[in-house]
XYZ file of C-alpha atoms in Angstrom:
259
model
C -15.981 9.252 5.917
C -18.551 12.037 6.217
C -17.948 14.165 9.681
C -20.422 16.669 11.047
C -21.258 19.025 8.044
C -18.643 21.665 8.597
C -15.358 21.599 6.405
C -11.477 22.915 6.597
C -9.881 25.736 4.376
C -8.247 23.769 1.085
C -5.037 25.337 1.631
C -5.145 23.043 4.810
C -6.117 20.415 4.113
C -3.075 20.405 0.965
C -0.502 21.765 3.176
C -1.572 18.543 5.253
C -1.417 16.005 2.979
C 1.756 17.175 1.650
C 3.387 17.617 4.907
C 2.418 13.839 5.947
C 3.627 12.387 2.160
C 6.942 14.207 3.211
C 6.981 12.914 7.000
C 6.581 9.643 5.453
C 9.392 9.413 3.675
C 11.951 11.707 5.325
C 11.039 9.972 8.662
C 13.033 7.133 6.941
C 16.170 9.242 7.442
C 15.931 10.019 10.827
C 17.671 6.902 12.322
C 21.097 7.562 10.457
C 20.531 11.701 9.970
C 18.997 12.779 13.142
C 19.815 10.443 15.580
C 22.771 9.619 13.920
C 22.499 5.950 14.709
C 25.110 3.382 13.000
C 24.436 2.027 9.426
C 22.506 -1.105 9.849
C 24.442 -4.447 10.232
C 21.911 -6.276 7.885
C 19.248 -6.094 5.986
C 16.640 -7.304 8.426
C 18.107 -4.692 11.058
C 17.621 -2.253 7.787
C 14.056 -3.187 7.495
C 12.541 -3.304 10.864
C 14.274 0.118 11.490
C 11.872 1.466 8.924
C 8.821 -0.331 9.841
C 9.530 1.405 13.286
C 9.672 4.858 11.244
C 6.532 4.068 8.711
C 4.526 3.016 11.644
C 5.364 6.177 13.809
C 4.429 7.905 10.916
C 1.578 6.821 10.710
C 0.185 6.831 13.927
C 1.235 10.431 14.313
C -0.763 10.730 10.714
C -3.927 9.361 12.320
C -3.752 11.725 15.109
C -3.031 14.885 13.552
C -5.866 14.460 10.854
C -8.570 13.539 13.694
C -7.337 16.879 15.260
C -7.953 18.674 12.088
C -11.091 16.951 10.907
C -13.915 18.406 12.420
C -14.939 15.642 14.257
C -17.144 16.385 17.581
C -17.904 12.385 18.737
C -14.342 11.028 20.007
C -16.232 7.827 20.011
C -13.858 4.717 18.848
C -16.452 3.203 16.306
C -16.977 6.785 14.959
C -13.182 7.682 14.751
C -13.102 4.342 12.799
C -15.159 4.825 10.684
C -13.711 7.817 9.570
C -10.887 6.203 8.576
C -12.765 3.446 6.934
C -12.558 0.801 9.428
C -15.902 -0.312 9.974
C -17.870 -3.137 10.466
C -20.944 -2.183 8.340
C -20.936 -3.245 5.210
C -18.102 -4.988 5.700
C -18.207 -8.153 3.137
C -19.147 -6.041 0.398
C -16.344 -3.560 1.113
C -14.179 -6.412 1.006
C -15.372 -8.932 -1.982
C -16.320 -6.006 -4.589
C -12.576 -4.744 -4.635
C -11.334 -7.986 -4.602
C -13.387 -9.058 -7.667
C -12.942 -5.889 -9.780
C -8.903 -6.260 -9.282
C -8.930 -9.773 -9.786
C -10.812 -8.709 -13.199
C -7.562 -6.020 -13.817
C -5.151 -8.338 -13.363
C -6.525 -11.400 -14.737
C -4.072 -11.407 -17.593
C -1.672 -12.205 -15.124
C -3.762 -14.906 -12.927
C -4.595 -16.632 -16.291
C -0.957 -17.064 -17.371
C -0.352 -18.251 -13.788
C -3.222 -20.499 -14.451
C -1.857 -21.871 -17.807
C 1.941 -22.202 -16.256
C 0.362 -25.010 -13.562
C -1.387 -26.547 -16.611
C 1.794 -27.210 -18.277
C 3.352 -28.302 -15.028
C 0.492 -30.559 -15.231
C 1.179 -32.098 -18.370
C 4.953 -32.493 -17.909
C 4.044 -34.356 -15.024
C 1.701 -36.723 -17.138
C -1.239 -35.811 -15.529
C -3.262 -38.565 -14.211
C -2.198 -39.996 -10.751
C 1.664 -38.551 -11.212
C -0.118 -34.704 -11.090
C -2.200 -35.416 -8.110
C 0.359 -36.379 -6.185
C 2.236 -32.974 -7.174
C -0.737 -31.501 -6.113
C -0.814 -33.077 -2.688
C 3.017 -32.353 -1.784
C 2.347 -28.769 -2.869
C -0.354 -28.383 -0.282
C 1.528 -30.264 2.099
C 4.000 -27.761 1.569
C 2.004 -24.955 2.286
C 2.758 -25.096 6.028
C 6.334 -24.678 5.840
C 5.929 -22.012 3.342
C 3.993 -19.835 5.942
C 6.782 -20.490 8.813
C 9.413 -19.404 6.505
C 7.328 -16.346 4.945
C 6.761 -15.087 8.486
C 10.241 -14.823 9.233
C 11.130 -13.005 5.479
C 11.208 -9.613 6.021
C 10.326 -8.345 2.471
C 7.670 -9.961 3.207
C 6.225 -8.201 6.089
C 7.143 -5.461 4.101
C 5.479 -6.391 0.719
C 2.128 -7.412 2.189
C 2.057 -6.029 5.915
C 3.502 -3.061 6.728
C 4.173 -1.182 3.411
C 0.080 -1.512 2.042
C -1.176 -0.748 6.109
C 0.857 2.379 6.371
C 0.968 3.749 2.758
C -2.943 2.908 2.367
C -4.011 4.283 6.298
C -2.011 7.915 5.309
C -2.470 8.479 1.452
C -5.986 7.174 1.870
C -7.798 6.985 4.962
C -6.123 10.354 6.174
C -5.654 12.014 2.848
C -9.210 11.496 1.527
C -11.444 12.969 4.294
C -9.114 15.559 4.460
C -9.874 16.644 1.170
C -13.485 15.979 0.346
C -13.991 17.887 3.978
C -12.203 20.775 2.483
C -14.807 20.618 -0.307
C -12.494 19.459 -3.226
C -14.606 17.180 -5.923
C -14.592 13.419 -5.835
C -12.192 13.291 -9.068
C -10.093 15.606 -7.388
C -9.280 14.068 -4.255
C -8.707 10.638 -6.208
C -6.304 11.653 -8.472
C -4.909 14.241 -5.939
C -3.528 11.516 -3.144
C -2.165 9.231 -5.847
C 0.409 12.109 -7.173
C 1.394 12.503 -3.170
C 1.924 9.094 -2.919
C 4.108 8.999 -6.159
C 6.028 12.085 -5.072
C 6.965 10.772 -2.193
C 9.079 7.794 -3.626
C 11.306 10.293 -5.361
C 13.535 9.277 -3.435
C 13.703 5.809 -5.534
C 15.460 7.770 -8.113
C 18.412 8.799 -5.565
C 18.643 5.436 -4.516
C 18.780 3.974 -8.662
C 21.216 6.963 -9.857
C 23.510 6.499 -6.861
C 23.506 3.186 -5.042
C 22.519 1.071 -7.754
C 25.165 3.523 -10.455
C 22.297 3.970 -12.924
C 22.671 6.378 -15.915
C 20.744 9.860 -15.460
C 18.641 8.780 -18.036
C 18.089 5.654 -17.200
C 17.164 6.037 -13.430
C 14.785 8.804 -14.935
C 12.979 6.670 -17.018
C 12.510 3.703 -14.165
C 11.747 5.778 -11.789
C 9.471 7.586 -14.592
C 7.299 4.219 -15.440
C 7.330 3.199 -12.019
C 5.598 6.670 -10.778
C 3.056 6.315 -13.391
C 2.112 2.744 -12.527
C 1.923 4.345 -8.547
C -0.499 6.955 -9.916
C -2.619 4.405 -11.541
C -3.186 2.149 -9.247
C -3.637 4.667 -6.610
C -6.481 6.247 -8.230
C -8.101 3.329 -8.630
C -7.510 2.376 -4.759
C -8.859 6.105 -3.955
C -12.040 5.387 -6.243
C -12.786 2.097 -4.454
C -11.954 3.806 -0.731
C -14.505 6.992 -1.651
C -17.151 4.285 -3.167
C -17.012 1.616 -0.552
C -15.826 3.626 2.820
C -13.896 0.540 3.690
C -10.275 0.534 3.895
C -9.500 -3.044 4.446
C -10.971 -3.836 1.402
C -7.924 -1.670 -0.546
C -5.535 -3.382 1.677
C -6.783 -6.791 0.117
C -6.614 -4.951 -3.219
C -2.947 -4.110 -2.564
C -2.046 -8.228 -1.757
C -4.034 -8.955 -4.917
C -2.168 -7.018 -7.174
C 1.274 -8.014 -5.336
C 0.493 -11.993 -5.779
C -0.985 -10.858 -9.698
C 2.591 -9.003 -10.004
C 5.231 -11.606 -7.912
């Protein structure tokens, strides 16, 4: 993540980050407000409308922070590896992450773990349970056809942790340590962008979903603090390991610990 010595004013490189945690999300808007196109007929038509908008988004992110950086090799691998995509390294930026959040959420994996046990004894064990192993596996094929085409999905495990992790993190972060802020800074600092920008959750539970004030406030409330959480920890393990796909597989981790 380190560029070629020199550094960026912090009032630019905050201006920055919170102008790209606000393009993220009012980008959303655009295809209704701006262009003023019809409400969508579906959910699916819903959905890949805003993967259209996250990932312009964040390409334009991308761009703009090379352009501030000061980066003097436009080399690919370089640009890259700014970003934390990299190939040195590589299995260690990936298996460390996965480990330590397989530790955090192993309350959850374990309780997964016991629930097949007692599947396992309902089913008598023996020859009966290894047979509902082997349909389960043999299941497993079908299960990927019809994930592919379920567009929460893509949006669970593809696009939302690529484009939220690529701008809050692999722009964000550079951004700031190159502006000279401390490590503890810029990993607590990104986390509270990323959580600010799903304010607009709370329009979305007060109005569409007729929540009390209250109660939208507290939802919202818990589920900004979990956001803040777990994004400092994925800024901690970006900063340490300078690999970004290893936060993506992080992100799937904790979705599979959580689903």
């Amino acid at each position: 993540m380190a560029t070629d010595g020199e550094s960026i004013s912090m009032s630019l490189a905050v201006a920055t980050c919170v102008a790209m945690a606000l393009f993220y999300v009012l980008i959303l808007y655009v295809p209704t407000v701006i262009l003023r196109l019809p409400s969508a007929s579906s959910y699916t038509e819903f959905m890949i409308r805003r993967f259209i908008c996250a990932a312009i988004c964040t390409v334009a992110s991308l761009v703009f922070t090379a352009f501030i950086l000061p980066i003097k090799s436009w080399e690919a691998s370089y640009i890259l590896g700014v970003y934390g995509i990299r190939k040195d390294h590589l299995w260690q930026g990936v298996v460390y992450p996965l480990l330590l959040t397989s530790l955090v959420y192993a309350g959850s994996l374990v309780l997964k773990l016991f629930t097949l046990l007692e599947s396992w004894k309902e089913n008598g064990g023996g020859c009966s349970s290894f047979n509902y192993i082997r349909s389960f596996f043999q299941t497993i094929p079908a299960s990927v056809l019809t994930s592919a085409s379920n567009v929460s999905v893509w949006r669970n495990f593809i696009v939302a942790p690529v484009t939220e992790e690529l701008v809050f993190r692999s722009c964000m972060i550079p951004l700031l340590l190159c502006a000279g802020f401390r490590i503890n800074t810029a990993i607590f600092l990104c986390p509270v962008l990323f959580s600010l920008a799903h304010l607009n959750h709370f329009r979305e539970m007060y109005i569409r979903h007729n929540r009390s004030y209250l109660r939208a406030s507290l939802i919202v409330g818990l589920q900004l603090g979990y956001t803040v959480i777990f994004g400092a920890y994925a800024s901690f393990l970006f900063i340490r390991t300078g690999n970004i796909p290893g936060i993506y597989i992080s992100y799937t981790c904790k979705s599979l610990s959580n689903g």
